[in-house]
Short mmCIF file of C-alpha atoms and ligand atoms in Angstrom, two decimals:
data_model
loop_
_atom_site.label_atom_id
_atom_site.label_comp_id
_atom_site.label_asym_id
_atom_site.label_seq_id
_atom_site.Cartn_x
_atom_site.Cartn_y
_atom_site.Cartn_z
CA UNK A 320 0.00 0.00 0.00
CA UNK A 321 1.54 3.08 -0.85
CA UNK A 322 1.05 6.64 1.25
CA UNK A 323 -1.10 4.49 3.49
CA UNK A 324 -4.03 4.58 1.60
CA UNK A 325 -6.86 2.18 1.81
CA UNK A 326 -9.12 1.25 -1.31
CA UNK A 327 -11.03 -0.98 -2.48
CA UNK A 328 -8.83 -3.55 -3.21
CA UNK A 329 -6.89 -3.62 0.26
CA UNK A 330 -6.11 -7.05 1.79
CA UNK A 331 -6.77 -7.09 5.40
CA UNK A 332 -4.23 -8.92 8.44
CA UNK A 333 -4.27 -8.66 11.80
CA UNK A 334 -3.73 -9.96 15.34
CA UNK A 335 -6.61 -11.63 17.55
CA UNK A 336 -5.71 -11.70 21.32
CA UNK A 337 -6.92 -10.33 24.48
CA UNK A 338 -5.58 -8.06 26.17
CA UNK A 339 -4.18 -6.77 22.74
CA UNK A 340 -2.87 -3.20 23.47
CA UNK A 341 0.51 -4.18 24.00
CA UNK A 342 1.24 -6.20 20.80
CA UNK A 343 3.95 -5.39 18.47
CA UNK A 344 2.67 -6.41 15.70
CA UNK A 345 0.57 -4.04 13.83
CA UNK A 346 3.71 -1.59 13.77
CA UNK A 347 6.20 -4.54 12.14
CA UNK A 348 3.89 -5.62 9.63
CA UNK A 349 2.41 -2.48 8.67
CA UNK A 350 5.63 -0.77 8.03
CA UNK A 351 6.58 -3.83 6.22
CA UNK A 352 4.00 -3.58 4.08
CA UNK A 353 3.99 -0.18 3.11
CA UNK A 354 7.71 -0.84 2.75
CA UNK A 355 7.14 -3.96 0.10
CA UNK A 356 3.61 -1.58 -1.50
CA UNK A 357 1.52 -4.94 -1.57
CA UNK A 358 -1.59 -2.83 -0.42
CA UNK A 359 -2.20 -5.02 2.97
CA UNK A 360 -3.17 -3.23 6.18
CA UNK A 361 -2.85 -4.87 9.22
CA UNK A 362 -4.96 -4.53 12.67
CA UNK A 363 -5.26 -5.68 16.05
CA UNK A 364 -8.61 -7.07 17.15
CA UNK A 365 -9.55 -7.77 21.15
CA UNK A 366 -10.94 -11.04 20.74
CA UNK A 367 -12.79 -12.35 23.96
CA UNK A 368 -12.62 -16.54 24.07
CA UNK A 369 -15.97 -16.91 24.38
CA UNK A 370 -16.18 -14.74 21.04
CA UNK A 371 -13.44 -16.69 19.57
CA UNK A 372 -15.66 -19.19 17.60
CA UNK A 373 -17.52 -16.02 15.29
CA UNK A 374 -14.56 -14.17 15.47
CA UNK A 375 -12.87 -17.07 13.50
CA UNK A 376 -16.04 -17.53 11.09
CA UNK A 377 -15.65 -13.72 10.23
CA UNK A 378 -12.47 -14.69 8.74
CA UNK A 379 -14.02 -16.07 6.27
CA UNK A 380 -16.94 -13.61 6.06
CA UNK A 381 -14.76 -11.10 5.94
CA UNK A 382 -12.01 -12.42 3.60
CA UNK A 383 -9.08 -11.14 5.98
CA UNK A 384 -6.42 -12.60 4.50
CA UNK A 385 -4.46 -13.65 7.28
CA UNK A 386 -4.37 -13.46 11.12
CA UNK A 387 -1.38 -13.52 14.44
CA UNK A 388 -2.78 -15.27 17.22
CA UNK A 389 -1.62 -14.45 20.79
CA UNK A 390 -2.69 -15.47 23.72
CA UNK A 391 -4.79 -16.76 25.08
CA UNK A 392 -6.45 -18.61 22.05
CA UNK A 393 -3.44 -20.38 20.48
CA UNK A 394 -4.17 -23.62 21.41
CA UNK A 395 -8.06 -23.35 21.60
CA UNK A 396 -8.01 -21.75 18.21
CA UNK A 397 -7.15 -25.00 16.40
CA UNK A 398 -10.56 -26.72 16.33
CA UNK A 399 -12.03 -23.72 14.47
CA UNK A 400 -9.25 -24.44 11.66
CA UNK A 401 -9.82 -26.74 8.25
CA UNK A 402 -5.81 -27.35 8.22
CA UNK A 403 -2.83 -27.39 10.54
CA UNK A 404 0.16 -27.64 9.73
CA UNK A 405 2.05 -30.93 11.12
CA UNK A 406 4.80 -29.01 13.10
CA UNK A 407 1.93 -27.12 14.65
CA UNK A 408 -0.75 -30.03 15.19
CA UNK A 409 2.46 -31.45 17.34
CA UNK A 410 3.21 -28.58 19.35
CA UNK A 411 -0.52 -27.94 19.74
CA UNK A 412 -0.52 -24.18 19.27
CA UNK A 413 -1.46 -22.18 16.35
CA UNK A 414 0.18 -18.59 15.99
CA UNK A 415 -0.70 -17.70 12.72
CA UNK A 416 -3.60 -18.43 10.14
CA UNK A 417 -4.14 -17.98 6.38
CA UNK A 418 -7.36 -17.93 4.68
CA UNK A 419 -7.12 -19.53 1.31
CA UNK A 420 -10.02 -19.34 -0.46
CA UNK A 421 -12.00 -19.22 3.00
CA UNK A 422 -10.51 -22.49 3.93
CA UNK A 423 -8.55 -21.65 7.15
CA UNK A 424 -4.97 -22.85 7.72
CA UNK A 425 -2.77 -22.55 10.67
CA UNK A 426 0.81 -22.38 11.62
CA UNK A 427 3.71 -22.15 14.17
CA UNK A 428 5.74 -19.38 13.44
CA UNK A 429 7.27 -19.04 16.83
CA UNK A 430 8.68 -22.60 15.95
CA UNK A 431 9.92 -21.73 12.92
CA UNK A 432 10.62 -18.08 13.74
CA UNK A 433 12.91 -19.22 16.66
CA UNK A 434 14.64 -21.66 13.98
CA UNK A 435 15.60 -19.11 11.25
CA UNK A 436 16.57 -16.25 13.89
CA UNK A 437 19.29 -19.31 14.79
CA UNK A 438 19.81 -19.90 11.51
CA UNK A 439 20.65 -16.51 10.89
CA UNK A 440 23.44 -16.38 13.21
CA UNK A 441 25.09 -19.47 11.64
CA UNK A 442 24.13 -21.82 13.93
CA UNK A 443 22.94 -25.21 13.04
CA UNK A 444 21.00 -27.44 15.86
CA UNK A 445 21.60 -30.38 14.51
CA UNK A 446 23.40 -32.98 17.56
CA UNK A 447 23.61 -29.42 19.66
CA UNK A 448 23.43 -29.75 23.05
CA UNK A 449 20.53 -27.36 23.80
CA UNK A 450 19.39 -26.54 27.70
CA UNK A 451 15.67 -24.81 27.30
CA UNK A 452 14.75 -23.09 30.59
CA UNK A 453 10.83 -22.94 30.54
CA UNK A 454 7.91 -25.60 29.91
CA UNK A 455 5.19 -23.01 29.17
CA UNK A 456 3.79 -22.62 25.72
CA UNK A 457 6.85 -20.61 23.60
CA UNK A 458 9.35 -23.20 25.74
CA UNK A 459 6.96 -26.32 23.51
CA UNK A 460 7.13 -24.34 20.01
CA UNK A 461 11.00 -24.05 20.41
CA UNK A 462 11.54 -27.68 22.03
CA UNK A 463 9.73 -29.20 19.42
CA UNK A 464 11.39 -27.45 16.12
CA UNK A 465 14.53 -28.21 17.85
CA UNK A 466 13.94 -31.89 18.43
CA UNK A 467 12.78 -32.07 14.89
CA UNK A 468 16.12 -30.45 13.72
CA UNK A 469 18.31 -33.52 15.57
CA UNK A 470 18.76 -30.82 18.73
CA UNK A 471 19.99 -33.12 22.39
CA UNK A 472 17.86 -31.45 24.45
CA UNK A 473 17.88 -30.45 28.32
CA UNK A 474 14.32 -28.92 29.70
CA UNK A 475 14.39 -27.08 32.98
CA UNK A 476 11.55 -25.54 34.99
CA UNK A 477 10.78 -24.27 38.19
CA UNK A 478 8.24 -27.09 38.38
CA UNK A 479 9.48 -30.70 37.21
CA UNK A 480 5.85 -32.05 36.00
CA UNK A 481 5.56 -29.73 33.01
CA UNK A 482 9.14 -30.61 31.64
CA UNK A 483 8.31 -33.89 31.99
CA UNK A 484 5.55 -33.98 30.38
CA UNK A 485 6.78 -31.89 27.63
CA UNK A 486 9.63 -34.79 27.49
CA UNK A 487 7.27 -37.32 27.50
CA UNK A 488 5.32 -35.75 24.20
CA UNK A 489 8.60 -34.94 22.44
CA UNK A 490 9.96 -38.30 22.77
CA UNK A 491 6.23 -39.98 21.65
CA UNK A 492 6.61 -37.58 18.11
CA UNK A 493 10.26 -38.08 17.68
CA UNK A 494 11.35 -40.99 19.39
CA UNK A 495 13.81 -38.74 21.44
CA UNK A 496 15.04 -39.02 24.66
CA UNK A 497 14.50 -35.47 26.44
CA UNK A 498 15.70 -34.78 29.87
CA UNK A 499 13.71 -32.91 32.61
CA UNK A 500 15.08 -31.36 35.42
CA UNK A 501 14.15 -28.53 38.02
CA UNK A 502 15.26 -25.06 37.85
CA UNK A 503 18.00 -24.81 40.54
CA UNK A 504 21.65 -23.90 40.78
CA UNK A 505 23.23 -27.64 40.74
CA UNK A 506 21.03 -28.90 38.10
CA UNK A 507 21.87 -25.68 36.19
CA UNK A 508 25.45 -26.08 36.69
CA UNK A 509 25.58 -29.74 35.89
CA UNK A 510 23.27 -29.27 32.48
CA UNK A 511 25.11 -25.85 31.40
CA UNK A 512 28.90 -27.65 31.70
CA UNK A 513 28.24 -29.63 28.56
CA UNK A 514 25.37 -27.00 26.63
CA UNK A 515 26.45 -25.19 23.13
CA UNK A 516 23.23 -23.03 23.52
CA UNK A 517 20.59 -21.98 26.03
CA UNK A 518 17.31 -20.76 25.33
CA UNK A 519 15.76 -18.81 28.20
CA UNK A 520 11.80 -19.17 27.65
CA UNK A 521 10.47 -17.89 31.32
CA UNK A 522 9.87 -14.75 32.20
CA UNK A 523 12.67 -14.04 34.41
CA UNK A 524 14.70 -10.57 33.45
CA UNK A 525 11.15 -9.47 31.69
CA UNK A 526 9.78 -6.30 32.55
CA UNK A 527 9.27 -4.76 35.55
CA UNK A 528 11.43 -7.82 36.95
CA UNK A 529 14.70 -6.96 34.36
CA UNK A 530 17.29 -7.54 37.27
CA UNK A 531 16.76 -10.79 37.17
CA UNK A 532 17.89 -13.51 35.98
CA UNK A 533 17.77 -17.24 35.62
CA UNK A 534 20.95 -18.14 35.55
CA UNK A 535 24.06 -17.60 37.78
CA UNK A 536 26.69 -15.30 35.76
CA UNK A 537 29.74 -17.41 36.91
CA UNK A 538 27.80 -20.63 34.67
CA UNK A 539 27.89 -18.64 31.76
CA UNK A 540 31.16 -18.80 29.57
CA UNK A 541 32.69 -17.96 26.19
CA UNK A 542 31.66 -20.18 23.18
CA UNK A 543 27.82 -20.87 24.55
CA UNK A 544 25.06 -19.11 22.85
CA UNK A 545 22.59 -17.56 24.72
CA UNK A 546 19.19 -16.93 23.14
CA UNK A 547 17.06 -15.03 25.59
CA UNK A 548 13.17 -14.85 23.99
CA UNK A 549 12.20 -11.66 26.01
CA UNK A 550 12.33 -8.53 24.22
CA UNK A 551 10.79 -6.26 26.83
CA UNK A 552 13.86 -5.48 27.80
CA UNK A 553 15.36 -5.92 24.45
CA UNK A 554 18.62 -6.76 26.37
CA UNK A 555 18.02 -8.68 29.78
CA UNK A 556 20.59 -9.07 32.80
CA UNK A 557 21.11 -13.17 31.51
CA UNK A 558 22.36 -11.31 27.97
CA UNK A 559 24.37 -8.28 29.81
CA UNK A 560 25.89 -11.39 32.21
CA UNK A 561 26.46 -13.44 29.15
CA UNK A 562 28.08 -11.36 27.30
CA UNK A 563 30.34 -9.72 29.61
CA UNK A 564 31.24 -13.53 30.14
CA UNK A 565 32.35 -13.89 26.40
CA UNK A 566 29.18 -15.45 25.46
CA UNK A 567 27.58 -15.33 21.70
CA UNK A 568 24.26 -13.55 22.43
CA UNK A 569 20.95 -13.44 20.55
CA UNK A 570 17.96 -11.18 21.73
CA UNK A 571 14.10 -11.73 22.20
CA UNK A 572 14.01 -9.57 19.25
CA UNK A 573 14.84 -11.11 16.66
CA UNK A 574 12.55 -14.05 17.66
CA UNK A 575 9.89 -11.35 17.39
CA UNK A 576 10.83 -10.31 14.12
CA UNK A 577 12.03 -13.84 12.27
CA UNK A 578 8.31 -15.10 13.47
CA UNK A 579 6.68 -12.06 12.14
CA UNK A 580 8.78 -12.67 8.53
CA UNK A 581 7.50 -15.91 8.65
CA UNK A 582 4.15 -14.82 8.88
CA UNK A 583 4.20 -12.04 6.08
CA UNK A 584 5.43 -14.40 3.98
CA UNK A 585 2.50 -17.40 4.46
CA UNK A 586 0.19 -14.14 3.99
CA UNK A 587 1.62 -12.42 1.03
CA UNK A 588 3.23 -15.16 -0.75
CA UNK A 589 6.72 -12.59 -0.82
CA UNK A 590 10.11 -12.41 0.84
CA UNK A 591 9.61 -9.98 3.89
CA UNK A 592 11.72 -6.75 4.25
CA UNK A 593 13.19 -8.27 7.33
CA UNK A 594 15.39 -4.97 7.95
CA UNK A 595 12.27 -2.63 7.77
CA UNK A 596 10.77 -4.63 10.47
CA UNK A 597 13.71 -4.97 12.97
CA UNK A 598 13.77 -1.43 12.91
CA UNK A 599 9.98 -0.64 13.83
CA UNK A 600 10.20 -3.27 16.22
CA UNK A 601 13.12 -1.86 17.95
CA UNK A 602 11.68 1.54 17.79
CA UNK A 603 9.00 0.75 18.97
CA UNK A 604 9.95 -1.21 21.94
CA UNK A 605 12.72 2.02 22.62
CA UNK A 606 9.60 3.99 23.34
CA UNK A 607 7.61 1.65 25.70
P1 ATR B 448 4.99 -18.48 27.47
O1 ATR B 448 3.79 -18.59 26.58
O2 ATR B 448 5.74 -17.19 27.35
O3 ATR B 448 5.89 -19.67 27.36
P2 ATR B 448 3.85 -19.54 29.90
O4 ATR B 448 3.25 -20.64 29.08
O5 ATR B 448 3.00 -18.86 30.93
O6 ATR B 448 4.42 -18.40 28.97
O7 ATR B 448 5.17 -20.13 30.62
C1 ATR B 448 5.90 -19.41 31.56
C2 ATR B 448 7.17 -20.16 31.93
O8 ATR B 448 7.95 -19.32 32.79
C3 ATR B 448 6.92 -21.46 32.72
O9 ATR B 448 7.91 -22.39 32.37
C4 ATR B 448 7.09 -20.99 34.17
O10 ATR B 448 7.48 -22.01 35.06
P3 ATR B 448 6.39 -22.95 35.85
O11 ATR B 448 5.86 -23.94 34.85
O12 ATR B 448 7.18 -23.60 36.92
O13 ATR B 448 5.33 -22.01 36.36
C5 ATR B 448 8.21 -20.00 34.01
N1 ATR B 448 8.28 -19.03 35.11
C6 ATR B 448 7.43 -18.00 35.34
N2 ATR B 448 7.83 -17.30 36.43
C7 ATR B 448 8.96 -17.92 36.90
C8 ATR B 448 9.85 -17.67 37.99
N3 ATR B 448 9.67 -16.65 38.84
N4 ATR B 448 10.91 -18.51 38.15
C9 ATR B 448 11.10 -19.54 37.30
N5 ATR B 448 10.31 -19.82 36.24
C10 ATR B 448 9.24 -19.03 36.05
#
């Protein structure tokens, strides 16, 4: 869309969620789409669950093109679907959606967001020794791309029973043994010693709790990669720590960004201007 104007031929995107107000989302994609003039808009929409079942027929009334999912209706999203895609129907969570034709399909693109922001970087998973700290729902979408990439994986949470089950699943889909421990210092210490990268999936360091962090600065050392997934703030203590340790460091931000590229691309069939929306993502989170 060029000059931001709408007509009638404008494709229509957006995000369903609730709350929504805080999303990132409409700024990344809608400056990446008047960057690539493909005449899309994109808009957030406070979906209520209970409202979740016309909101996903109006799709289709509607002929939006596409839609981001956040939470909370990622998982329960997926019976209102006529397709997901295998990746996704494992992890059980659906982030984004295209309407082809009004038949609905949905996606993971925090999976494979998560993979190509890696990817990026130069770093391949395959027989990596990965230690994910987290069980929740973004600690499944990563898990699970990384198991299917040949990743040795090490899942740690402040409660054992969701890394175990998460453990339990992975090794059911890809025959892979997983192990789940609980989030303390010795059973960091012991499963950081032999880790290439960790992934840092809680909400530790986040915003308004950035002095903390999960992990003891003195575990931390030069050749691991750290990925932390929070962008709010874009660089948490665990990165600061990590990298003062001689660690390779990769922010919550370009998770953000490499999921929202996949996205624009399932929607608009074109490569993404992936610069264009680092920068209004970053901007944007500068001003929060
Ligand atoms: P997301 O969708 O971002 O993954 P989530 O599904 O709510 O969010 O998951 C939050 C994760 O952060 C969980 O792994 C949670 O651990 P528990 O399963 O033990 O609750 C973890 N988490 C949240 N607060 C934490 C804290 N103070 N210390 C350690 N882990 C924490």
């Amino acid at each position: 869309m060029e000059n931001n104007i709408i007509s009638g031929t404008t494709r229509i995107c957006g995000i369903i969620g609730d709350p929504i107000e805080h999303t990132m989302s409409p700024v990344m994609h809608n400056a990446a789409f008047q960057k690539a003039g493909l005449g899309f808009v994109f808009v957030p929409f406070n979906v209520k669950p209970e409202e979740l079942k016309q909101a996903i027929h109006g799709v289709r009334a509607f002929n939006i093109r596409g839609l981001s999912v956040t939470i909370p209706h990622k998982v329960a999203v997926i019976p209102f679907l006529d397709e997901v895609d295998s990746l996704a129907e494992k992890i059980g969570a659906v982030n984004t959606i295209v309407n082809e034709e009004k038949r609905l399909k949905g996606y993971n693109t925090d999976a494979s967001g998560f993979l190509r922001a890696l990817l990026k970087e130069g770093i391949q998973p395959e027989g990596k020794n990965v230690v994910i700290l987290g069980a929740g729902g973004a600690s499944r979408a990563i898990a699970f791309i990384l198991a299917d990439r040949g990743a040795e994986l090490t899942i740690i949470n402040r409660h054992l029973a969701p890394a175990q089950e998460m453990a339990g699943r992975i090794f059911s889909f890809f025959r892979k043994e997983v192990k789940a421990l609980e989030l303390n210092r010795e059973n960091l210490k012991i499963a950081l010693d032999g880790a290439d990268i960790v992934v840092n999936t809680t909400s530790v360091g986040m915003s308004p709790n950035a002095g903390k962090s999960p992990v003891g600065a003195d575990l931390l050392k030069p050749g691991l990669v750290v990925f932390d997934i929070i962008y709010n703030p874009m660089k948490t203590r665990l990165m600061a720590e990590a990298e003062k340790r001689g660690a390779k460091i990769i922010s919550g931000v370009e998770m953000l960004v490499w999921q929202g590229v996949a996205a624009f691309e399932l929607w608009t069939g074109k490569s993404a201007p992936v610069q264009v929306m680092r920068e209004s993502a970053i901007r944007a989170l500068s001003s929060k």
